[in-house]
Short mmCIF file of C-alpha atoms in Angstrom, two decimals:
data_model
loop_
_atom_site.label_atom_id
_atom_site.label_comp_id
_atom_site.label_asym_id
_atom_site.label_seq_id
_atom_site.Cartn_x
_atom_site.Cartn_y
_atom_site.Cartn_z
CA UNK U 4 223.60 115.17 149.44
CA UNK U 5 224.47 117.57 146.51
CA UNK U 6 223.76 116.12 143.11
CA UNK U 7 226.94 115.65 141.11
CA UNK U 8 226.83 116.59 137.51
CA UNK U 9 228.44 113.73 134.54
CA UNK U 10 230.13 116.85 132.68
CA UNK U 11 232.08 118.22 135.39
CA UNK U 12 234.62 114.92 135.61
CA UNK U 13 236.78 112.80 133.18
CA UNK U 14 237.42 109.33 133.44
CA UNK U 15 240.64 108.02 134.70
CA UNK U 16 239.77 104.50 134.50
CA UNK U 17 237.30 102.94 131.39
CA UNK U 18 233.86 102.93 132.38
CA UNK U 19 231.53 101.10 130.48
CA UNK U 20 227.89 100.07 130.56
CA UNK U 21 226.66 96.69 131.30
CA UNK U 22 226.84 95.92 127.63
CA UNK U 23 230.66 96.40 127.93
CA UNK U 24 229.83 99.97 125.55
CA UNK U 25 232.27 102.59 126.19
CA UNK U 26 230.37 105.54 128.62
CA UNK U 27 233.85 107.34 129.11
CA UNK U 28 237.16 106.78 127.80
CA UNK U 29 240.88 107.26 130.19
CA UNK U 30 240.69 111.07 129.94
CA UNK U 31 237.53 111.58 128.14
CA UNK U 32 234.27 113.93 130.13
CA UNK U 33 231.64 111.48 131.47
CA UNK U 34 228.99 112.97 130.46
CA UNK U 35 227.42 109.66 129.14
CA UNK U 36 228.19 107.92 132.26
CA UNK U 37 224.43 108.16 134.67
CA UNK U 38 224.40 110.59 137.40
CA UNK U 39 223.57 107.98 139.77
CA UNK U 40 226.83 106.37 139.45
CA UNK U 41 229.15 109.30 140.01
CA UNK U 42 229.24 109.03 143.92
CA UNK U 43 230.72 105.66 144.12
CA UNK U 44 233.09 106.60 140.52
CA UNK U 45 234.24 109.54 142.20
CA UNK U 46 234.81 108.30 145.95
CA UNK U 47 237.02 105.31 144.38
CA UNK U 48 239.02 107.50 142.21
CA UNK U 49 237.39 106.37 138.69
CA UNK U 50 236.63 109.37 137.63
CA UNK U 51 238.15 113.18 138.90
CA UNK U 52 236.61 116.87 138.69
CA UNK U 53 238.09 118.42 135.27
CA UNK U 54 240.33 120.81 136.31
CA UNK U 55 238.91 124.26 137.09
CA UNK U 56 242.35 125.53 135.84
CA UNK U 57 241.97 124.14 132.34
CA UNK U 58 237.76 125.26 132.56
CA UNK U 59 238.44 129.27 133.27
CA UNK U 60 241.12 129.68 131.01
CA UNK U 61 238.92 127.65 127.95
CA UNK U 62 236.09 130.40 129.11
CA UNK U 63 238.50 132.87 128.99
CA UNK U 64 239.73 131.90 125.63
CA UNK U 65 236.56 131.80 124.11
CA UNK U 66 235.15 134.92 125.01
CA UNK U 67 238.51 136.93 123.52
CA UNK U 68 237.31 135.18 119.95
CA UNK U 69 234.31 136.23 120.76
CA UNK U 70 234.89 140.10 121.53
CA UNK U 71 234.50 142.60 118.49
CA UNK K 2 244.56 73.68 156.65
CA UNK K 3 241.49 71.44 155.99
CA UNK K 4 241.53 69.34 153.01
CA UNK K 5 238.30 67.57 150.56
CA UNK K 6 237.53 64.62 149.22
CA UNK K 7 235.24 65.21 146.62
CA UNK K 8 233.52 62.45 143.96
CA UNK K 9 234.47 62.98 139.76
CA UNK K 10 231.51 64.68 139.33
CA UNK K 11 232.20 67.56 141.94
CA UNK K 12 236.19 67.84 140.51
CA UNK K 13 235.06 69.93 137.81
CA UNK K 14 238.12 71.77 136.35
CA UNK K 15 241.92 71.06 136.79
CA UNK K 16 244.39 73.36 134.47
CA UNK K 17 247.64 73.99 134.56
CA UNK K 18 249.14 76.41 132.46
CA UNK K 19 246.17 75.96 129.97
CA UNK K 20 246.61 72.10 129.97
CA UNK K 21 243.64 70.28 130.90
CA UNK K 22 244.11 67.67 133.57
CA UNK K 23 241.01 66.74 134.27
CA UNK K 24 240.21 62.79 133.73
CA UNK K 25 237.13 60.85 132.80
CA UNK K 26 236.05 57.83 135.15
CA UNK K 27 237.80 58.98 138.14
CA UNK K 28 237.46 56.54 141.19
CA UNK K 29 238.05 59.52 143.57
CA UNK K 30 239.85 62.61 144.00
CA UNK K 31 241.40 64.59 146.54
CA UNK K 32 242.97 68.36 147.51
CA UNK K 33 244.58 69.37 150.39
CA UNK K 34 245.92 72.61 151.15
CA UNK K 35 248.38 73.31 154.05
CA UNK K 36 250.65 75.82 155.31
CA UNK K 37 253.92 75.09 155.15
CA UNK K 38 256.20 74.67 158.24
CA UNK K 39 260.19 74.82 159.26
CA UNK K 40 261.72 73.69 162.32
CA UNK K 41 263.04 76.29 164.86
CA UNK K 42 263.36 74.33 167.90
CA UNK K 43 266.61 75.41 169.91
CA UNK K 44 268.80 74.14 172.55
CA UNK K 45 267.05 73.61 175.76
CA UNK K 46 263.61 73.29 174.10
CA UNK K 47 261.32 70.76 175.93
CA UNK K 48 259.29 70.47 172.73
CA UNK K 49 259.63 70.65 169.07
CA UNK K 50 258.76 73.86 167.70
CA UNK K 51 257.35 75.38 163.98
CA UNK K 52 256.86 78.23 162.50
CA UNK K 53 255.07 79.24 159.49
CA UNK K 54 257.36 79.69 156.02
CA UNK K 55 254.32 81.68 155.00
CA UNK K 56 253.95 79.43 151.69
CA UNK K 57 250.59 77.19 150.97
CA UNK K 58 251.29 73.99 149.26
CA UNK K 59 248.46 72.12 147.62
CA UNK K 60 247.95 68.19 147.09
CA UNK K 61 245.65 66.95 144.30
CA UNK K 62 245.43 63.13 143.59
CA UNK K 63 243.48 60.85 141.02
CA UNK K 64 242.57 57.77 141.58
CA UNK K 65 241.91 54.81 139.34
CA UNK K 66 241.82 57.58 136.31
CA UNK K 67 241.57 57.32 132.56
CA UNK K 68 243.32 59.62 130.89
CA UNK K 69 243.00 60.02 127.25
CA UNK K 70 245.36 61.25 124.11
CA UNK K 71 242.88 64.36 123.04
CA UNK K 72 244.78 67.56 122.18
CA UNK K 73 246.05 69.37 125.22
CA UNK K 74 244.98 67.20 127.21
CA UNK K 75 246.93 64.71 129.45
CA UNK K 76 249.37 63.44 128.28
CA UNK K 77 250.37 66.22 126.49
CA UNK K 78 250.34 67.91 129.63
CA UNK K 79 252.57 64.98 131.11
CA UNK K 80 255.11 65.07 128.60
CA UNK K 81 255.35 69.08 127.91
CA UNK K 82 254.82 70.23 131.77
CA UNK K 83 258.27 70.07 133.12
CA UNK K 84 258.37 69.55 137.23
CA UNK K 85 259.75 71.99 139.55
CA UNK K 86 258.93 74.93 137.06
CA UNK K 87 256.49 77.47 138.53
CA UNK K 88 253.37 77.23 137.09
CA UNK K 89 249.84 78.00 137.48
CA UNK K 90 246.90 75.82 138.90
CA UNK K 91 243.11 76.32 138.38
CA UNK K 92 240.71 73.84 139.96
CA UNK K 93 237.51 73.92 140.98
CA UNK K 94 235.67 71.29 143.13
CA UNK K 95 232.41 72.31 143.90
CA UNK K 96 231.44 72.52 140.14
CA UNK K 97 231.89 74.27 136.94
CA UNK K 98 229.61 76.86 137.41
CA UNK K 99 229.20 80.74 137.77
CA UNK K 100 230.13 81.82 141.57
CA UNK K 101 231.55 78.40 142.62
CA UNK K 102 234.24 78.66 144.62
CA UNK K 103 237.97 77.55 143.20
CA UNK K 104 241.36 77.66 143.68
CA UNK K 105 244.31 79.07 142.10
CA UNK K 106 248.19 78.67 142.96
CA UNK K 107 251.47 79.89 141.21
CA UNK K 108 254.01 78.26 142.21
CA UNK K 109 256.51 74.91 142.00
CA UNK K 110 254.40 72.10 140.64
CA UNK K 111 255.64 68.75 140.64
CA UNK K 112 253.41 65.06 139.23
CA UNK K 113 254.13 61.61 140.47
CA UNK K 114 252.02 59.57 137.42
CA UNK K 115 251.69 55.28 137.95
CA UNK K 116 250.04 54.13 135.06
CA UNK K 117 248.24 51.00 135.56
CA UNK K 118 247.19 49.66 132.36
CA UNK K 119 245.80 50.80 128.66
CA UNK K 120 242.43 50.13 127.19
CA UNK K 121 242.56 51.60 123.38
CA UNK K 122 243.75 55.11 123.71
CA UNK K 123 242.48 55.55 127.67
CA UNK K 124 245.54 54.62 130.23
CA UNK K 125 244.50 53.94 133.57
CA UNK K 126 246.75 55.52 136.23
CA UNK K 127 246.76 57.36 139.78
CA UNK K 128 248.27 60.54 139.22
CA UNK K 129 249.53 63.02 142.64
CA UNK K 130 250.10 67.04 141.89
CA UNK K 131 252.18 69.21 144.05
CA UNK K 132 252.24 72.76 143.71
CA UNK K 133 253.51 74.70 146.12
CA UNK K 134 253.83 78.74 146.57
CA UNK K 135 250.57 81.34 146.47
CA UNK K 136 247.44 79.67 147.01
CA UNK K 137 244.16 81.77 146.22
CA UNK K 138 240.19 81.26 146.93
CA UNK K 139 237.80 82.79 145.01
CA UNK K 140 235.14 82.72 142.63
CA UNK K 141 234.59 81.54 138.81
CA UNK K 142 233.78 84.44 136.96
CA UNK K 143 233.71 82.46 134.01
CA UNK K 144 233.02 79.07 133.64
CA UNK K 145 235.40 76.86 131.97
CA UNK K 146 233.21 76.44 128.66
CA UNK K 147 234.02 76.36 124.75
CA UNK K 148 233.04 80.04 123.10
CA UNK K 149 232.89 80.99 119.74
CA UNK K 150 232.05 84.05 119.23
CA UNK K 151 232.73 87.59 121.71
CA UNK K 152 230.45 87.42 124.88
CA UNK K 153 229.79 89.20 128.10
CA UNK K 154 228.96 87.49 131.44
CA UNK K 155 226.47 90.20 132.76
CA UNK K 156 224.31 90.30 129.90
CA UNK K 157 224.35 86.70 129.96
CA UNK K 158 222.87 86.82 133.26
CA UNK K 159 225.83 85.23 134.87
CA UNK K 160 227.52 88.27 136.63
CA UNK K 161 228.78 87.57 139.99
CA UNK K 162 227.36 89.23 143.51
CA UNK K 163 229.56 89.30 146.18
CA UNK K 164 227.10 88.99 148.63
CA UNK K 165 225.70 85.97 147.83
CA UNK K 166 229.73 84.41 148.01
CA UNK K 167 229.21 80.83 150.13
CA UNK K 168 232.23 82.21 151.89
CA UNK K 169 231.08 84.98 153.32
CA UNK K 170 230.41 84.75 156.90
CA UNK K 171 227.45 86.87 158.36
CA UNK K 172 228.36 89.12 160.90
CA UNK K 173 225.11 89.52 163.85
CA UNK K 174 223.60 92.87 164.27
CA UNK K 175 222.95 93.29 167.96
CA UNK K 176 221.60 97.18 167.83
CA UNK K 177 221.13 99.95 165.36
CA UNK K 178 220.62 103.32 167.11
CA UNK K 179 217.88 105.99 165.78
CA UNK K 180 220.09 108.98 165.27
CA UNK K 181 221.67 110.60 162.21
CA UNK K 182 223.79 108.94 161.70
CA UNK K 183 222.66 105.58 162.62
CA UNK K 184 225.18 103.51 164.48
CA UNK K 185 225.35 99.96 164.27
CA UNK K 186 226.28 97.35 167.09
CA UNK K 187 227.75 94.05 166.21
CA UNK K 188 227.73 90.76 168.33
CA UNK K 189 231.59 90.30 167.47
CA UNK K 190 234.49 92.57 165.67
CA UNK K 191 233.27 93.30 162.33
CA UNK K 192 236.74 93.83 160.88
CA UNK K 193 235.28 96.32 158.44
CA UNK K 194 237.17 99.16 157.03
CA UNK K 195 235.97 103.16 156.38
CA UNK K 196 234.35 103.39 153.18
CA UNK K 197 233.78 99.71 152.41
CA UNK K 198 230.23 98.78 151.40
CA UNK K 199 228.08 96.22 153.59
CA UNK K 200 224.95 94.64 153.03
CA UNK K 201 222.18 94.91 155.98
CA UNK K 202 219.17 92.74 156.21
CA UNK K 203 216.61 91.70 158.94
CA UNK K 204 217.26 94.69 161.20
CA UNK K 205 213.70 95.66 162.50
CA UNK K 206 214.23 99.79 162.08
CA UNK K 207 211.92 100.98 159.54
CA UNK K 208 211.00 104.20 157.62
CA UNK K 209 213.46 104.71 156.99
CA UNK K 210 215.41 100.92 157.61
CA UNK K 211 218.77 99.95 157.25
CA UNK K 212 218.14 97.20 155.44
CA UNK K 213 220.21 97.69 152.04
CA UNK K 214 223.71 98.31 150.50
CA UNK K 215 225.57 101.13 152.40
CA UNK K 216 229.02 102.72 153.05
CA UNK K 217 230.44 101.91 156.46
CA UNK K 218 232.43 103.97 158.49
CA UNK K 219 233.92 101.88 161.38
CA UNK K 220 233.80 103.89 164.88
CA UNK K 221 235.17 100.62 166.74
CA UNK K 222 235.92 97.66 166.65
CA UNK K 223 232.40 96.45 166.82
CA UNK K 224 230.67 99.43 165.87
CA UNK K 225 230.16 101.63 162.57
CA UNK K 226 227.92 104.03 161.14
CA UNK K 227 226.26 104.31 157.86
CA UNK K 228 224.47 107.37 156.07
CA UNK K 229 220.64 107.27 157.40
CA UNK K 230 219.29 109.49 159.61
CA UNK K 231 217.37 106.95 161.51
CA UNK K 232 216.12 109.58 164.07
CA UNK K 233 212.62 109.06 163.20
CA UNK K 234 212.69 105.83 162.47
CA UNK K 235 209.97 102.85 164.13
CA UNK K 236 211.00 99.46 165.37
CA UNK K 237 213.37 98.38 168.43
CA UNK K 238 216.74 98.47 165.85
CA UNK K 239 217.86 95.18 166.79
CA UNK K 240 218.67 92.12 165.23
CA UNK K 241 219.61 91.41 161.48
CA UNK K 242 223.23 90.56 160.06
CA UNK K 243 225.30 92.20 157.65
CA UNK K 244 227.32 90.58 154.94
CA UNK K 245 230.20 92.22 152.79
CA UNK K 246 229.61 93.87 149.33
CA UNK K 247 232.52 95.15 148.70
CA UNK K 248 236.51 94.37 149.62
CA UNK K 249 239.57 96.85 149.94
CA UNK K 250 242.12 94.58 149.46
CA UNK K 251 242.43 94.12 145.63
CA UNK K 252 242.54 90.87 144.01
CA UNK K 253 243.73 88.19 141.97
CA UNK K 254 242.60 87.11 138.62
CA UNK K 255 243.29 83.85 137.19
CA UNK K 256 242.86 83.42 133.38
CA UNK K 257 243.89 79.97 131.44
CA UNK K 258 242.96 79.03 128.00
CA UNK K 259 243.05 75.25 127.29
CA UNK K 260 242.03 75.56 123.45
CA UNK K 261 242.02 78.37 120.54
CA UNK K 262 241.04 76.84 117.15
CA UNK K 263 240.66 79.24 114.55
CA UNK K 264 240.38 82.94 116.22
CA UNK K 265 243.39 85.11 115.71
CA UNK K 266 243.23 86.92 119.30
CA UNK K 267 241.40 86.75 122.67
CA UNK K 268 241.21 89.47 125.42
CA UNK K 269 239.48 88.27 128.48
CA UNK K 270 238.66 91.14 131.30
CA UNK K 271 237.10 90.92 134.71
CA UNK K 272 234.86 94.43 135.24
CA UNK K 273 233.25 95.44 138.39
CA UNK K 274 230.26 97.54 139.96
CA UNK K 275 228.85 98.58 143.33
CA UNK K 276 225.38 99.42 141.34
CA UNK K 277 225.21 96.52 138.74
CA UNK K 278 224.83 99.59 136.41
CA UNK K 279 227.84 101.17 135.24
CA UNK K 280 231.29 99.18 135.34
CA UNK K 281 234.92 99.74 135.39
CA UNK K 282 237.38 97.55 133.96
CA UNK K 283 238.97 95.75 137.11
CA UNK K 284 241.79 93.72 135.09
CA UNK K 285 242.44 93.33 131.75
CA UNK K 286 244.78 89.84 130.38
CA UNK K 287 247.07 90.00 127.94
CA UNK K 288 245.81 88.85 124.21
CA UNK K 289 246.19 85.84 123.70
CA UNK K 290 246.42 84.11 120.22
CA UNK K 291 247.39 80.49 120.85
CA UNK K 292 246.95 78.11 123.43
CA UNK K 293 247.51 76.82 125.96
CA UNK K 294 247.94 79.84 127.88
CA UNK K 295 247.31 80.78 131.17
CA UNK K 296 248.15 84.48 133.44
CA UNK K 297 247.69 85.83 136.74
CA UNK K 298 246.83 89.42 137.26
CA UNK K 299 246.76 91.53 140.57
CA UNK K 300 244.90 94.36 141.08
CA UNK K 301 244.49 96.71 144.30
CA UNK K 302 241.93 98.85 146.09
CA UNK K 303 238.27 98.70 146.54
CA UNK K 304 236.31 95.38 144.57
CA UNK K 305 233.11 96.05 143.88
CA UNK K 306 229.98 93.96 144.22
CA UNK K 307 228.80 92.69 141.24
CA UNK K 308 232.15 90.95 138.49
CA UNK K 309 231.48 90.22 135.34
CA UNK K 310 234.07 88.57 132.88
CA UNK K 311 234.03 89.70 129.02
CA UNK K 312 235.86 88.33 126.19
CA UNK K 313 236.42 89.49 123.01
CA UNK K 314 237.30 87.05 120.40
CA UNK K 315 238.91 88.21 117.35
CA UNK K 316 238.23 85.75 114.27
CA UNK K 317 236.33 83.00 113.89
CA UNK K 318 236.48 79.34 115.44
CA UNK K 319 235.71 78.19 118.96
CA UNK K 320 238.31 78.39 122.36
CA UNK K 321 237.93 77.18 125.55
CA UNK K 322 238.52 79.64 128.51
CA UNK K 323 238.22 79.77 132.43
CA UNK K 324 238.54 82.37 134.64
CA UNK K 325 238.30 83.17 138.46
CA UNK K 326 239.20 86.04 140.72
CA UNK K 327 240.00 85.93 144.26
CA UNK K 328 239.68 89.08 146.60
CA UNK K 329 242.53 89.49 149.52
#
């Protein structure tokens, strides 16, 4: 089983730790929230993939600044 | 539907929209809970015939009660909680403690109150509730208990697992095959559903076992499979039982305040896990800033494992809450 990665998705629903701390707000990249929790996150819709869409055209973005 | 007769001591909490009903030196106590029935017998029928209307109605009765004059309390409750009004019921029988089993009902509640004498400012009476409408079983995911300041159930050490519910019924393991992957064989229909999480123990596979929390995904009626490649595995694969650790049905949460002295706001939420280590809010109640109070929240899809109830208290000064949630 592939290992999922916290940056690649963004919370749809709050997801806290067990102190009730914020890992990942509605919308926000869960990049706080532990790896080992993604599988059952993603598989119940908590959390989505952040859209590859939005990624490439960020990258793209980006580099343009970036070109002399 | 079976009903209880259950000693003071056991009748633990009894709210209804926030009031507390629950009396001191109670003689005895009862709840019933039936399904309610209408006639449909037709011409030419040999026998009388029912069917079900599909609504629960609930009987609670207290005998030989005292009830006293304290602030929300009876007879407050007697003279502000109008009959035939739909209204919500908490009550718990089997104690006021974390994972206990209770009730709740919305619906039509109605009192029949004989008062049978006065000593000070305790009266003496038998008192009958009806309520009848959308009865719910679950478990106290917080205990009905006076709070000051914000807390949070899991870090108390009072979460709730679903597994160790008193009404789950274990389901016998008759087989577990050694093959990838590893298909379990049930004594009778599991009911399960594909992707819902069960909880294996005692089946003799080994390295690697069964035995622990997996994902399901039902091949009949009385047969699944879950994610081990048990081709290697040593032991005959039989025996063992499997109970449920997670639900797919959503749930109801039942929230009622029955004091709020000082704080400006309370927001009580119910959060759930299948690892006991990260947790998504499951429902969240509406702030509440006076009492009583009292709401019911549904939620759907997938309930985790392990609940856990936080509330957030905004000022300072001490309420009283109780919750419970109920899975479908």
């Amino acid at each position: 089983m592939s290992e999922l990665h916290p940056a690649a998705y963004r919370a749809v629903r709050r997801i806290s730790d067990p102190d009730d701390e914020t890992l990942a707000d509605v919308g926000a990249i869960c990049d706080r929230v532990p790896a080992t929790s993604l599988r059952w996150l993603l598989e119940q819709g908590h959390i989505v993939p952040v859209d590859p869409d939005a990624r490439r055209s960020n990258w793209t973005a980006a580099a343009a600044t970036e070109m002399p | 539907m079976a009903g209880g007769k259950s000693s003071s001591s056991a009748f633990a909490v009894l709210l209804v929209d926030g009031y507390n009903l629950l009396a001191a030196k109670v003689q005895s106590s009862t709840h019933t809970l039936k399904s309610l029935l209408v006639k449909s017998t037709g011409l030419g029928d040999a026998w009388e015939a029912l069917i079900p209307t599909g609504v629960m109605q609930a009987t609670l009765t207290q005998a030989g009660a005292f009830f006293d004059d304290a602030a929300n309390g009876f007879h407050l409750a007697f003279t502000a909680v109008a009959q035939t009004v739909s209204r919500l019921v908490v009550f718990a029988y089997a104690g006021n403690t974390f994972g206990a089993e209770f009730v709740g009902i919305q619906g039509t509640y109605g009192q029949a109150y004989d008062a049978l004498g006065t000593v000070g400012n305790l009266t003496k009476a038998n008192v009958s509730y009806q309520v009848s409408g959308q009865v719910d079983r679950g478990q106290i995911v917080q205990t009905w208990t006076q709070k000051t300041i914000t807390w949070n159930t899991k870090t108390d050490g009072n979460s709730i697992d679903y597994t160790l519910d008193r009404g789950q019924r274990p389901i016998p393991i008759t087989s577990a095959t050694k093959a990838n992957p590893c298909v379990v064989t049930t004594t009778v229909p599991h009911g399960l559903t594909t992707g819902q999480k069960v909880l294996i123990s005692g089946n003799t596979l080994a390295t690697p076992n069964i035995n622990s929390d997996l994902v399901a995904t039902v091949l009949t009626t009385t047969t699944f499979s879950v994610a081990v490649d048990t081709t290697a595995s040593t032991g005959a694969g039989t025996g063992g039982s499997l109970v449920l650790s997670s639900t797919v049905n959503g749930g109801v949460g039942y929230q009622e305040i029955s004091e709020v002295t000082g704080p400006t706001g309370f927001i009580g939420k119910i959060r759930h896990s299948a690892d006991d280590a990260t947790y998504v809010d499951l429902i969240v109640f509406t702030n509440v800033t006076a009492a009583p109070a009292a709401e019911r929240l549904t939620v759907a899809g997938t309930v985790n494992r392990y609940l856990c109830f936080t509330g957030t208290v905004t000022g300072a000064g001490t309420l009283t809450p109780f919750c419970g949630f109920s899975r479908t």
